[in-house]
XYZ file of N, CA, C and O in Angstrom:
836
model
N 5.263 -13.886 20.946
C 5.123 -14.376 19.576
C 4.304 -13.405 18.730
O 4.648 -13.092 17.596
N 3.165 -12.900 19.293
C 2.305 -12.003 18.530
C 3.031 -10.715 18.161
O 2.868 -10.190 17.063
N 3.874 -10.198 19.077
C 4.620 -8.978 18.784
C 5.622 -9.206 17.657
O 5.841 -8.348 16.816
N 6.248 -10.391 17.650
C 7.218 -10.710 16.610
C 6.526 -10.811 15.255
O 7.037 -10.318 14.241
N 5.337 -11.438 15.231
C 4.580 -11.533 13.983
C 4.192 -10.141 13.496
O 4.308 -9.827 12.317
N 3.744 -9.295 14.433
C 3.381 -7.929 14.065
C 4.558 -7.179 13.496
O 4.426 -6.437 12.515
N 5.740 -7.353 14.090
C 6.948 -6.690 13.597
C 7.291 -7.172 12.199
O 7.657 -6.392 11.318
N 7.155 -8.487 11.960
C 7.462 -9.040 10.648
C 6.453 -8.587 9.598
O 6.812 -8.356 8.440
N 5.191 -8.437 9.980
C 4.186 -7.948 9.040
C 4.541 -6.544 8.565
O 4.360 -6.204 7.400
N 5.047 -5.728 9.480
C 5.405 -4.362 9.127
C 6.741 -4.252 8.430
O 6.962 -3.351 7.621
N 7.648 -5.182 8.728
C 9.016 -5.095 8.191
C 9.576 -6.504 8.042
O 10.438 -6.927 8.814
N 9.096 -7.272 7.030
C 9.559 -8.648 6.853
C 11.058 -8.730 6.620
O 11.633 -7.907 5.909
N 11.680 -9.729 7.224
C 13.115 -9.949 7.068
C 13.359 -11.385 6.623
O 12.445 -12.210 6.592
N 14.604 -11.685 6.278
C 14.952 -13.036 5.876
C 15.076 -13.891 7.128
O 16.085 -13.872 7.830
N 14.034 -14.631 7.439
C 13.989 -15.507 8.608
C 12.821 -16.447 8.407
O 12.026 -16.294 7.471
N 12.682 -17.441 9.272
C 11.558 -18.361 9.161
C 10.245 -17.614 9.317
O 9.313 -17.797 8.530
N 10.186 -16.741 10.317
C 8.958 -15.955 10.511
C 8.719 -15.047 9.317
O 7.597 -14.891 8.845
N 9.796 -14.437 8.818
C 9.669 -13.562 7.654
C 9.182 -14.317 6.434
O 8.354 -13.815 5.663
N 9.660 -15.555 6.258
C 9.213 -16.381 5.140
C 7.737 -16.712 5.268
O 6.974 -16.613 4.304
N 7.307 -17.071 6.472
C 5.901 -17.386 6.711
C 5.024 -16.158 6.498
O 3.936 -16.243 5.919
N 5.509 -15.004 6.952
C 4.757 -13.758 6.777
C 4.629 -13.429 5.294
O 3.578 -12.980 4.827
N 5.702 -13.657 4.522
C 5.657 -13.404 3.090
C 4.607 -14.283 2.420
O 3.837 -13.819 1.560
N 4.551 -15.558 2.796
C 3.528 -16.451 2.268
C 2.138 -15.935 2.611
O 1.214 -15.951 1.796
N 1.971 -15.471 3.865
C 0.691 -14.927 4.311
C 0.319 -13.688 3.501
O -0.827 -13.531 3.057
N 1.283 -12.777 3.297
C 1.014 -11.549 2.565
C 0.579 -11.844 1.133
O -0.339 -11.206 0.610
N 1.237 -12.800 0.487
C 0.885 -13.141 -0.886
C -0.546 -13.645 -0.964
O -1.295 -13.310 -1.879
N -0.940 -14.465 0.017
C -2.287 -15.020 0.015
C -3.316 -13.987 0.441
O -4.323 -13.780 -0.226
N -3.073 -13.308 1.547
C -4.045 -12.406 2.152
C -4.177 -11.101 1.366
O -5.271 -10.536 1.273
N -3.078 -10.604 0.816
C -3.092 -9.289 0.180
C -3.437 -9.316 -1.300
O -3.687 -8.261 -1.886
N -3.429 -10.484 -1.908
C -3.625 -10.557 -3.347
C -4.909 -9.847 -3.773
O -4.914 -9.011 -4.686
N -6.003 -10.177 -3.120
C -7.293 -9.569 -3.441
C -7.297 -8.076 -3.150
O -7.802 -7.273 -3.937
N -6.722 -7.681 -2.010
C -6.685 -6.267 -1.648
C -5.829 -5.462 -2.611
O -6.185 -4.345 -3.008
N -4.700 -6.017 -3.012
C -3.807 -5.332 -3.951
C -4.505 -5.116 -5.293
O -4.489 -4.010 -5.849
N -5.104 -6.166 -5.813
C -5.736 -6.060 -7.124
C -6.911 -5.088 -7.104
O -7.144 -4.357 -8.076
N -7.657 -5.070 -6.010
C -8.777 -4.141 -5.917
C -8.306 -2.700 -5.719
O -8.943 -1.760 -6.212
N -7.200 -2.508 -5.004
C -6.647 -1.159 -4.852
C -6.255 -0.611 -6.216
O -6.513 0.558 -6.533
N -5.653 -1.447 -7.034
C -5.269 -1.038 -8.387
C -6.509 -0.719 -9.215
O -6.591 0.315 -9.886
N -7.496 -1.603 -9.159
C -8.716 -1.421 -9.942
C -9.437 -0.125 -9.564
O -9.879 0.640 -10.426
N -9.545 0.134 -8.259
C -10.282 1.308 -7.776
C -9.518 2.619 -8.000
O -10.107 3.702 -7.915
N -8.231 2.527 -8.288
C -7.424 3.727 -8.513
C -7.682 4.351 -9.891
O -7.236 5.470 -10.159
N -8.372 3.614 -10.745
C -8.708 4.127 -12.077
C -7.456 4.625 -12.807
O -7.398 5.750 -13.321
N -6.449 3.784 -12.839
C -5.170 4.127 -13.466
C -5.326 4.288 -14.975
O -5.904 3.438 -15.645
N -4.786 5.401 -15.489
C -4.816 5.698 -16.918
C -3.453 5.371 -17.543
O -2.434 5.356 -16.846
N -3.423 5.109 -18.859
C -2.191 4.648 -19.520
C -0.951 5.510 -19.280
O 0.162 4.989 -19.189
N -1.120 6.840 -19.180
C 0.033 7.725 -19.040
C 0.186 8.296 -17.623
O 0.923 9.274 -17.431
N -0.470 7.694 -16.662
C -0.348 8.154 -15.277
C 1.035 7.850 -14.701
O 1.734 6.932 -15.158
N 1.390 8.626 -13.683
C 2.537 8.290 -12.831
C 1.946 7.807 -11.513
O 1.203 8.529 -10.853
N 2.257 6.567 -11.160
C 1.594 5.886 -10.049
C 2.611 5.479 -8.985
O 3.734 5.066 -9.301
N 2.204 5.595 -7.731
C 3.055 5.213 -6.603
C 2.359 4.162 -5.757
O 1.202 4.336 -5.375
N 3.055 3.066 -5.461
C 2.564 2.131 -4.447
C 3.442 2.246 -3.214
O 4.664 2.115 -3.293
N 2.802 2.454 -2.082
C 3.500 2.563 -0.796
C 3.450 1.203 -0.099
O 2.381 0.611 0.037
N 4.612 0.710 0.341
C 4.658 -0.593 1.000
C 4.280 -1.696 0.018
O 3.336 -2.451 0.246
N 5.031 -1.810 -1.077
C 4.649 -2.702 -2.174
C 4.777 -4.183 -1.868
O 4.249 -5.021 -2.613
N 5.461 -4.554 -0.779
C 5.566 -5.969 -0.445
C 6.226 -6.761 -1.570
O 7.116 -6.264 -2.261
N 5.768 -8.007 -1.801
C 6.405 -8.855 -2.814
C 6.130 -8.447 -4.255
O 6.668 -9.059 -5.169
N 5.287 -7.432 -4.485
C 5.122 -6.888 -5.828
C 3.863 -7.282 -6.577
O 3.758 -7.056 -7.786
N 2.883 -7.821 -5.865
C 1.639 -8.254 -6.514
C 0.893 -7.065 -7.118
O 0.453 -7.092 -8.270
N 0.748 -5.991 -6.333
C 0.071 -4.805 -6.824
C 0.849 -4.109 -7.928
O 0.266 -3.572 -8.877
N 2.150 -4.104 -7.803
C 3.002 -3.503 -8.832
C 2.769 -4.175 -10.175
O 2.664 -3.518 -11.216
N 2.682 -5.479 -10.137
C 2.498 -6.246 -11.369
C 1.163 -5.903 -12.025
O 1.091 -5.711 -13.244
N 0.110 -5.794 -11.209
C -1.209 -5.453 -11.748
C -1.229 -4.036 -12.311
O -1.768 -3.788 -13.392
N -0.635 -3.094 -11.569
C -0.645 -1.699 -11.997
C 0.168 -1.489 -13.267
O -0.231 -0.719 -14.153
N 1.289 -2.167 -13.377
C 2.172 -1.958 -14.534
C 1.489 -2.345 -15.839
O 1.780 -1.774 -16.899
N 0.578 -3.291 -15.786
C -0.123 -3.747 -16.987
C -1.088 -2.698 -17.532
O -1.504 -2.769 -18.686
N -1.452 -1.723 -16.668
C -2.373 -0.669 -17.093
C -1.650 0.555 -17.637
O -2.258 1.392 -18.299
N -0.365 0.661 -17.355
C 0.410 1.835 -17.768
C 1.009 1.594 -19.148
O 2.221 1.436 -19.306
N 0.144 1.593 -20.138
C 0.549 1.234 -21.496
C 0.979 2.427 -22.345
O 1.488 2.248 -23.451
N 0.762 3.643 -21.850
C 1.143 4.833 -22.602
C 2.625 5.115 -22.516
O 3.323 4.619 -21.621
N 3.152 5.928 -23.429
C 4.588 6.245 -23.450
C 5.068 6.994 -22.208
O 6.250 6.937 -21.867
N 4.156 7.681 -21.524
C 4.531 8.428 -20.328
C 4.203 7.684 -19.037
O 4.504 8.163 -17.943
N 3.576 6.532 -19.149
C 3.190 5.767 -17.968
C 4.385 5.365 -17.129
O 5.386 4.863 -17.655
N 4.290 5.571 -15.827
C 5.424 5.320 -14.929
C 4.914 4.783 -13.599
O 3.914 5.266 -13.077
N 5.593 3.800 -13.058
C 5.217 3.197 -11.786
C 6.393 3.252 -10.813
O 7.511 2.875 -11.153
N 6.117 3.744 -9.604
C 7.137 3.848 -8.556
C 6.650 3.057 -7.341
O 5.473 3.106 -6.985
N 7.556 2.340 -6.722
C 7.215 1.603 -5.512
C 8.228 1.879 -4.418
O 9.422 2.026 -4.694
N 7.746 1.976 -3.181
C 8.647 2.152 -2.038
C 8.311 1.118 -0.966
O 7.143 0.818 -0.722
N 9.344 0.584 -0.351
C 9.161 -0.349 0.765
C 10.418 -0.283 1.623
O 11.528 -0.227 1.087
N 10.233 -0.272 2.950
C 11.401 -0.165 3.813
C 11.887 -1.514 4.326
O 12.755 -1.586 5.178
N 11.370 -2.590 3.749
C 11.900 -3.923 4.013
C 12.818 -4.318 2.864
O 12.386 -4.389 1.706
N 14.075 -4.562 3.165
C 15.029 -4.962 2.120
C 14.601 -6.278 1.476
O 14.760 -6.489 0.268
N 14.039 -7.170 2.291
C 13.563 -8.465 1.815
C 12.467 -8.276 0.764
O 12.495 -8.869 -0.319
N 11.475 -7.429 1.076
C 10.381 -7.178 0.138
C 10.885 -6.435 -1.105
O 10.444 -6.721 -2.221
N 11.792 -5.506 -0.917
C 12.360 -4.769 -2.045
C 13.039 -5.724 -3.019
O 12.864 -5.612 -4.245
N 13.787 -6.674 -2.477
C 14.491 -7.626 -3.325
C 13.508 -8.550 -4.064
O 13.663 -8.819 -5.269
N 12.481 -9.017 -3.348
C 11.493 -9.899 -3.969
C 10.750 -9.188 -5.103
O 10.554 -9.742 -6.188
N 10.322 -7.947 -4.839
C 9.588 -7.191 -5.847
C 10.487 -6.850 -7.040
O 10.031 -6.866 -8.186
N 11.749 -6.561 -6.763
C 12.693 -6.243 -7.841
C 12.862 -7.434 -8.778
O 12.962 -7.270 -10.002
N 12.903 -8.633 -8.220
C 13.014 -9.842 -9.038
C 11.739 -10.061 -9.855
O 11.793 -10.422 -11.036
N 10.593 -9.812 -9.229
C 9.309 -9.985 -9.915
C 9.149 -9.004 -11.075
O 8.594 -9.339 -12.127
N 9.646 -7.768 -10.872
C 9.421 -6.695 -11.847
C 10.652 -6.393 -12.696
O 10.729 -5.338 -13.324
N 11.603 -7.307 -12.755
C 12.883 -7.035 -13.399
C 12.732 -6.581 -14.851
O 13.437 -5.677 -15.322
N 11.790 -7.154 -15.590
C 11.622 -6.789 -17.001
C 11.169 -5.336 -17.136
O 11.711 -4.571 -17.950
N 10.181 -4.942 -16.315
C 9.663 -3.570 -16.370
C 10.691 -2.565 -15.857
O 10.773 -1.438 -16.345
N 11.479 -2.979 -14.863
C 12.536 -2.105 -14.338
C 13.588 -1.862 -15.414
O 14.049 -0.732 -15.621
N 13.959 -2.916 -16.118
C 14.951 -2.812 -17.188
C 14.471 -1.879 -18.300
O 15.258 -1.124 -18.879
N 13.169 -1.896 -18.580
C 12.596 -1.043 -19.624
C 12.448 0.407 -19.166
O 12.181 1.288 -19.979
N 12.604 0.649 -17.852
C 12.488 1.999 -17.338
C 11.073 2.410 -16.985
O 10.819 3.574 -16.659
N 10.133 1.466 -17.018
C 8.731 1.775 -16.689
C 8.479 1.724 -15.184
O 7.540 2.354 -14.695
N 9.308 0.988 -14.485
C 9.124 0.791 -13.039
C 10.408 1.145 -12.314
O 11.505 0.764 -12.730
N 10.253 1.882 -11.198
C 11.389 2.218 -10.330
C 11.004 1.858 -8.897
O 9.944 2.279 -8.413
N 11.848 1.083 -8.234
C 11.587 0.680 -6.856
C 12.660 1.260 -5.940
O 13.847 1.232 -6.266
N 12.208 1.774 -4.787
C 13.127 2.345 -3.812
C 13.044 1.588 -2.490
O 11.951 1.339 -1.975
N 14.210 1.234 -1.978
C 14.313 0.635 -0.641
C 14.450 1.796 0.341
O 15.544 2.294 0.590
N 13.311 2.262 0.838
C 13.300 3.456 1.674
C 11.988 3.520 2.441
O 11.091 2.704 2.226
N 11.867 4.493 3.330
C 10.600 4.707 4.013
C 9.923 5.947 3.431
O 10.467 6.642 2.572
N 8.717 6.204 3.903
C 7.933 7.320 3.371
C 8.638 8.664 3.503
O 8.609 9.488 2.588
N 9.257 8.877 4.644
C 9.804 10.192 4.941
C 11.027 10.537 4.103
O 11.372 11.707 3.957
N 11.693 9.526 3.567
C 12.915 9.785 2.798
C 12.807 9.349 1.336
O 13.808 9.329 0.626
N 11.600 8.997 0.888
C 11.479 8.503 -0.488
C 11.856 9.612 -1.482
O 11.384 10.747 -1.381
N 12.711 9.284 -2.442
C 13.200 10.280 -3.401
C 12.236 10.472 -4.570
O 12.583 10.249 -5.737
N 11.028 10.888 -4.248
C 9.996 11.095 -5.272
C 9.762 12.598 -5.421
O 9.623 13.318 -4.423
N 9.705 13.070 -6.637
C 9.560 14.497 -6.920
C 8.204 15.012 -6.435
O 7.175 14.348 -6.601
N 8.194 16.188 -5.848
C 6.947 16.804 -5.390
C 5.999 17.044 -6.563
O 6.428 17.333 -7.674
N 4.702 16.906 -6.272
C 3.656 17.192 -7.266
C 3.825 16.400 -8.565
O 3.561 16.915 -9.653
N 4.251 15.140 -8.455
C 4.520 14.350 -9.660
C 3.630 13.113 -9.806
O 3.625 12.479 -10.862
N 2.873 12.774 -8.765
C 2.134 11.511 -8.748
C 0.636 11.716 -9.001
O -0.016 12.517 -8.326
N 0.102 10.959 -9.949
C -1.334 11.031 -10.256
C -2.164 10.146 -9.326
O -3.247 10.537 -8.879
N -1.670 8.935 -9.065
C -2.418 7.968 -8.269
C -1.486 7.297 -7.256
O -0.317 6.998 -7.563
N -2.017 7.062 -6.064
C -1.291 6.330 -5.024
C -2.198 5.211 -4.534
O -3.405 5.417 -4.363
N -1.644 4.036 -4.323
C -2.431 2.962 -3.713
C -1.558 2.192 -2.726
O -0.335 2.140 -2.850
N -2.218 1.629 -1.746
C -1.523 0.765 -0.793
C -2.533 -0.051 -0.009
O -3.720 0.279 0.058
N -2.080 -1.124 0.579
C -2.939 -1.934 1.440
C -2.107 -2.492 2.582
O -0.909 -2.757 2.439
N -2.755 -2.607 3.724
C -2.144 -3.230 4.903
C -0.780 -2.652 5.277
O 0.161 -3.390 5.572
N -0.666 -1.323 5.279
C 0.623 -0.775 5.718
C 0.518 0.499 6.546
O 1.426 0.788 7.320
N -0.563 1.257 6.446
C -0.592 2.563 7.113
C -0.431 2.468 8.623
O 0.153 3.347 9.259
N -0.900 1.381 9.214
C -0.813 1.252 10.678
C 0.587 0.891 11.158
O 0.831 0.809 12.366
N 1.515 0.686 10.225
C 2.905 0.471 10.606
C 3.736 1.749 10.480
O 4.914 1.754 10.826
N 3.128 2.819 9.956
C 3.856 4.085 9.884
C 4.093 4.612 11.297
O 3.171 4.616 12.126
N 5.299 5.048 11.604
C 5.579 5.569 12.949
C 4.668 6.733 13.337
O 4.269 6.865 14.489
N 4.334 7.569 12.357
C 3.491 8.743 12.608
C 2.517 8.855 11.432
O 2.923 9.119 10.296
N 1.237 8.649 11.692
C 0.245 8.640 10.625
C 0.192 9.965 9.865
O 0.168 9.985 8.634
N 0.176 11.068 10.598
C 0.069 12.370 9.937
C 1.313 12.671 9.119
O 1.222 13.195 8.007
N 2.481 12.338 9.658
C 3.726 12.575 8.923
C 3.763 11.730 7.650
O 4.185 12.195 6.588
N 3.306 10.489 7.748
C 3.269 9.622 6.583
C 2.298 10.132 5.537
O 2.604 10.173 4.341
N 1.103 10.545 5.995
C 0.098 11.083 5.071
C 0.601 12.362 4.408
O 0.376 12.589 3.212
N 1.289 13.194 5.168
C 1.825 14.448 4.626
C 2.903 14.188 3.581
O 2.994 14.902 2.574
N 3.728 13.159 3.823
C 4.781 12.814 2.866
C 4.181 12.356 1.538
O 4.700 12.685 0.460
N 3.083 11.623 1.607
C 2.411 11.181 0.388
C 1.758 12.364 -0.317
O 1.876 12.536 -1.536
N 1.072 13.192 0.470
C 0.401 14.373 -0.087
C 1.395 15.271 -0.824
O 1.086 15.838 -1.880
N 2.585 15.380 -0.290
C 3.624 16.246 -0.852
C 3.989 15.852 -2.280
O 4.243 16.717 -3.133
N 4.012 14.555 -2.579
C 4.453 14.111 -3.905
C 3.305 13.994 -4.904
O 3.537 13.795 -6.100
N 2.064 14.142 -4.432
C 0.918 13.999 -5.319
C 0.590 15.286 -6.056
O 0.780 16.386 -5.543
N 0.090 15.148 -7.279
C -0.394 16.291 -8.038
C -1.707 16.778 -7.428
O -2.447 15.982 -6.835
N -2.030 18.049 -7.570
C -3.341 18.530 -7.123
C -4.447 17.739 -7.825
O -4.412 17.553 -9.042
N -5.383 17.217 -7.033
C -6.459 16.416 -7.602
C -6.127 14.948 -7.722
O -6.959 14.144 -8.162
N -4.907 14.571 -7.330
C -4.503 13.170 -7.387
C -5.307 12.312 -6.423
O -5.759 12.784 -5.378
N -5.484 11.053 -6.762
C -6.297 10.131 -5.968
C -5.434 9.108 -5.238
O -4.511 8.539 -5.827
N -5.771 8.871 -3.968
C -5.140 7.784 -3.218
C -6.206 6.794 -2.779
O -7.275 7.181 -2.308
N -5.908 5.505 -2.938
C -6.821 4.441 -2.545
C -6.110 3.493 -1.589
O -4.983 3.051 -1.855
N -6.766 3.216 -0.485
C -6.250 2.283 0.516
C -7.262 1.163 0.699
O -8.440 1.432 0.929
N -6.839 -0.078 0.572
C -7.755 -1.193 0.795
C -7.369 -1.942 2.067
O -6.187 -2.044 2.423
N -8.373 -2.466 2.746
C -8.163 -3.163 4.006
C -9.346 -4.084 4.280
O -10.401 -3.973 3.641
N -9.159 -4.973 5.230
C -10.264 -5.801 5.720
C -10.407 -5.509 7.208
O -9.596 -5.942 8.023
N -11.431 -4.735 7.527
C -11.601 -4.253 8.895
C -11.680 -5.393 9.904
O -11.058 -5.334 10.976
N -12.414 -6.433 9.589
C -12.559 -7.544 10.538
C -11.225 -8.224 10.822
O -10.960 -8.657 11.952
N -10.370 -8.305 9.804
C -9.043 -8.903 9.999
C -8.180 -8.022 10.895
O -7.451 -8.519 11.755
N -8.260 -6.698 10.705
C -7.497 -5.776 11.547
C -7.981 -5.837 12.991
O -7.174 -5.823 13.928
N -9.288 -5.885 13.149
C -9.872 -5.950 14.495
C -9.418 -7.208 15.224
O -9.071 -7.171 16.410
N -9.376 -8.318 14.498
C -8.923 -9.575 15.097
C -7.443 -9.507 15.450
O -7.022 -9.962 16.525
N -6.640 -8.930 14.559
C -5.204 -8.798 14.822
C -4.952 -7.926 16.048
O -4.059 -8.205 16.851
N -5.749 -6.874 16.204
C -5.611 -5.997 17.365
C -5.992 -6.727 18.645
O -5.355 -6.564 19.689
N -7.027 -7.564 18.580
C -7.463 -8.314 19.764
C -6.426 -9.339 20.202
O -6.368 -9.721 21.370
N -5.571 -9.767 19.263
C -4.512 -10.740 19.558
C -3.177 -10.042 19.833
O -2.155 -10.710 19.967
N -3.205 -8.701 19.880
C -2.008 -7.886 20.133
C -0.966 -7.981 19.033
O 0.206 -7.656 19.252
N -1.372 -8.440 17.857
C -0.473 -8.395 16.703
C -0.329 -6.940 16.256
O 0.748 -6.494 15.876
N -1.444 -6.207 16.344
C -1.435 -4.762 16.125
C -1.741 -4.088 17.448
O -2.657 -4.517 18.163
N -0.975 -3.074 17.790
C -1.172 -2.389 19.066
C -1.555 -0.923 18.841
O -1.372 -0.383 17.756
N -2.077 -0.287 19.883
C -2.493 1.099 19.767
C -3.770 1.220 18.952
O -4.504 0.246 18.756
N -4.046 2.422 18.458
C -5.274 2.630 17.696
C -5.025 3.078 16.259
O -5.963 3.420 15.534
N -3.768 3.040 15.800
C -3.469 3.479 14.436
C -4.112 2.594 13.378
O -4.305 3.024 12.237
N -4.446 1.363 13.745
C -5.051 0.452 12.787
C -6.488 0.843 12.457
O -7.023 0.450 11.409
N -7.105 1.616 13.321
C -8.508 1.986 13.116
C -8.646 2.921 11.907
O -7.988 3.956 11.837
N -9.516 2.572 10.963
C -9.668 3.392 9.757
C -10.005 4.846 10.046
O -9.522 5.746 9.352
N -10.814 5.100 11.084
C -11.197 6.484 11.368
C -10.010 7.321 11.829
O -9.950 8.534 11.554
N -9.046 6.699 12.502
C -7.837 7.407 12.931
C -6.984 7.743 11.706
O -6.452 8.854 11.571
N -6.854 6.783 10.817
C -6.119 6.989 9.566
C -6.777 8.078 8.728
O -6.098 8.982 8.205
N -8.087 8.033 8.609
C -8.805 9.002 7.789
C -8.693 10.418 8.357
O -8.593 11.389 7.607
N -8.658 10.538 9.669
C -8.480 11.846 10.290
C -7.096 12.404 9.970
O -6.932 13.604 9.735
N -6.091 11.513 9.949
C -4.728 11.936 9.597
C -4.689 12.430 8.156
O -3.994 13.403 7.836
N -5.428 11.776 7.279
C -5.481 12.204 5.880
C -6.101 13.600 5.767
O -5.579 14.475 5.074
N -7.205 13.810 6.449
C -7.896 15.106 6.391
C -7.011 16.233 6.904
O -7.009 17.334 6.346
N -6.250 15.948 7.961
C -5.410 16.995 8.543
C -4.117 17.202 7.770
O -3.329 18.091 8.097
N -3.889 16.378 6.725
C -2.669 16.483 5.916
C -2.917 17.058 4.532
O -2.025 17.046 3.688
N -4.136 17.533 4.281
C -4.409 18.179 3.000
C -5.215 17.353 2.016
O -5.305 17.705 0.840
N -5.814 16.268 2.492
C -6.664 15.467 1.611
C -8.126 15.857 1.826
O -8.537 16.213 2.932
N -8.910 15.762 0.756
C -10.337 16.040 0.835
C -11.110 14.844 0.290
O -10.514 13.905 -0.252
N -12.440 14.912 0.432
C -13.307 13.823 -0.017
C -12.816 12.480 0.527
O -12.772 11.472 -0.186
N -12.418 12.493 1.794
C -11.930 11.267 2.450
C -13.142 10.444 2.886
O -13.974 10.914 3.661
N -13.214 9.240 2.390
C -14.369 8.400 2.713
C -13.979 6.927 2.658
O -13.019 6.558 1.969
N -14.745 6.121 3.374
C -14.525 4.672 3.344
C -15.787 4.000 2.809
O -16.894 4.317 3.240
N -15.603 3.089 1.873
C -16.715 2.361 1.290
C -16.564 0.869 1.545
O -15.450 0.337 1.512
N -17.683 0.213 1.811
C -17.693 -1.238 1.938
C -17.807 -1.848 0.554
O -18.691 -1.483 -0.230
N -16.904 -2.741 0.262
C -16.873 -3.391 -1.048
C -16.865 -4.905 -0.869
O -16.734 -5.413 0.239
N -16.986 -5.614 -1.974
C -16.970 -7.075 -1.941
C -16.312 -7.594 -3.213
O -16.594 -7.109 -4.313
N -15.436 -8.554 -3.047
C -14.821 -9.236 -4.176
C -15.293 -10.681 -4.112
O -14.876 -11.433 -3.247
N -16.212 -11.027 -5.034
C -16.890 -12.318 -4.955
C -17.598 -12.399 -3.604
O -18.493 -11.630 -3.330
N -17.174 -13.265 -2.716
C -17.845 -13.387 -1.417
C -17.047 -12.755 -0.284
O -17.437 -12.833 0.876
N -15.935 -12.121 -0.632
C -15.047 -11.582 0.404
C -15.284 -10.085 0.589
O -15.058 -9.295 -0.334
N -15.721 -9.668 1.782
C -15.927 -8.233 2.028
C -14.600 -7.536 2.341
O -13.703 -8.132 2.934
N -14.482 -6.301 1.906
C -13.318 -5.504 2.254
C -13.730 -4.046 2.256
O -14.842 -3.689 1.854
N -12.837 -3.175 2.724
C -13.111 -1.752 2.761
C -12.090 -1.021 1.892
O -10.930 -1.442 1.786
N -12.537 0.092 1.303
C -11.645 0.946 0.508
C -11.772 2.380 1.004
O -12.877 2.898 1.129
N -10.634 2.986 1.306
C -10.592 4.395 1.723
C -10.101 5.207 0.523
O -9.052 4.913 -0.058
N -10.864 6.242 0.172
C -10.525 7.116 -0.939
C -10.156 8.499 -0.391
O -10.769 8.976 0.567
N -9.169 9.134 -0.995
C -8.777 10.477 -0.578
C -8.199 11.216 -1.779
O -7.445 10.662 -2.576
N -8.562 12.488 -1.914
C -8.095 13.330 -3.013
C -7.182 14.426 -2.487
O -7.523 15.093 -1.507
N -6.036 14.603 -3.117
C -5.080 15.620 -2.680
C -5.517 17.006 -3.171
O -5.776 17.181 -4.361
N -5.615 17.959 -2.264
C -5.881 19.336 -2.653
C -4.676 20.179 -2.256
O -4.018 19.924 -1.243
N -4.392 21.215 -3.071
C -3.209 22.054 -2.798
C -3.506 23.503 -3.171
O -4.398 23.761 -3.972
């Protein structure tokens, strides 16, 4: 059961478990998504990428900040279920051309090199098949000096790992941060933050080229 839940967390599908996981993601990720957007310091004319956008909570928050004529938001997710949900949520912005969503994975995302100012994501890096390859794919599309923000709740990840929902050591922030450093990111650091009474962690990384 735990392995199936872990699989659905990484790649939700249309099923009872997938529906339950979607409900969980909306509740559990809402705070992390909004804080990832806030900490990204998005400017009105930025081009922004969300990796693993899920049902579109973070996309919705980020799109409200891109008020300039050049502001652009891109989202990628390799779950068709999540892609469809987010597309429905963001239909107005997609129609206006401010938001583009791709049903794809990191390695094949059709994003132009050196085009992204800010990247944010939460609760997805430990599902990447290869951390360094995933980090390199993100680094490739970022502008020099671009910022990436990752939000997580370490205690929740630790508990999930103890229940075998997450396996291996990719969930550990230090493993992820090492992959970032070896992929061309600098100033990689993790900070302890709090939203009201809820503690969480934020990993910051700057693309150098």
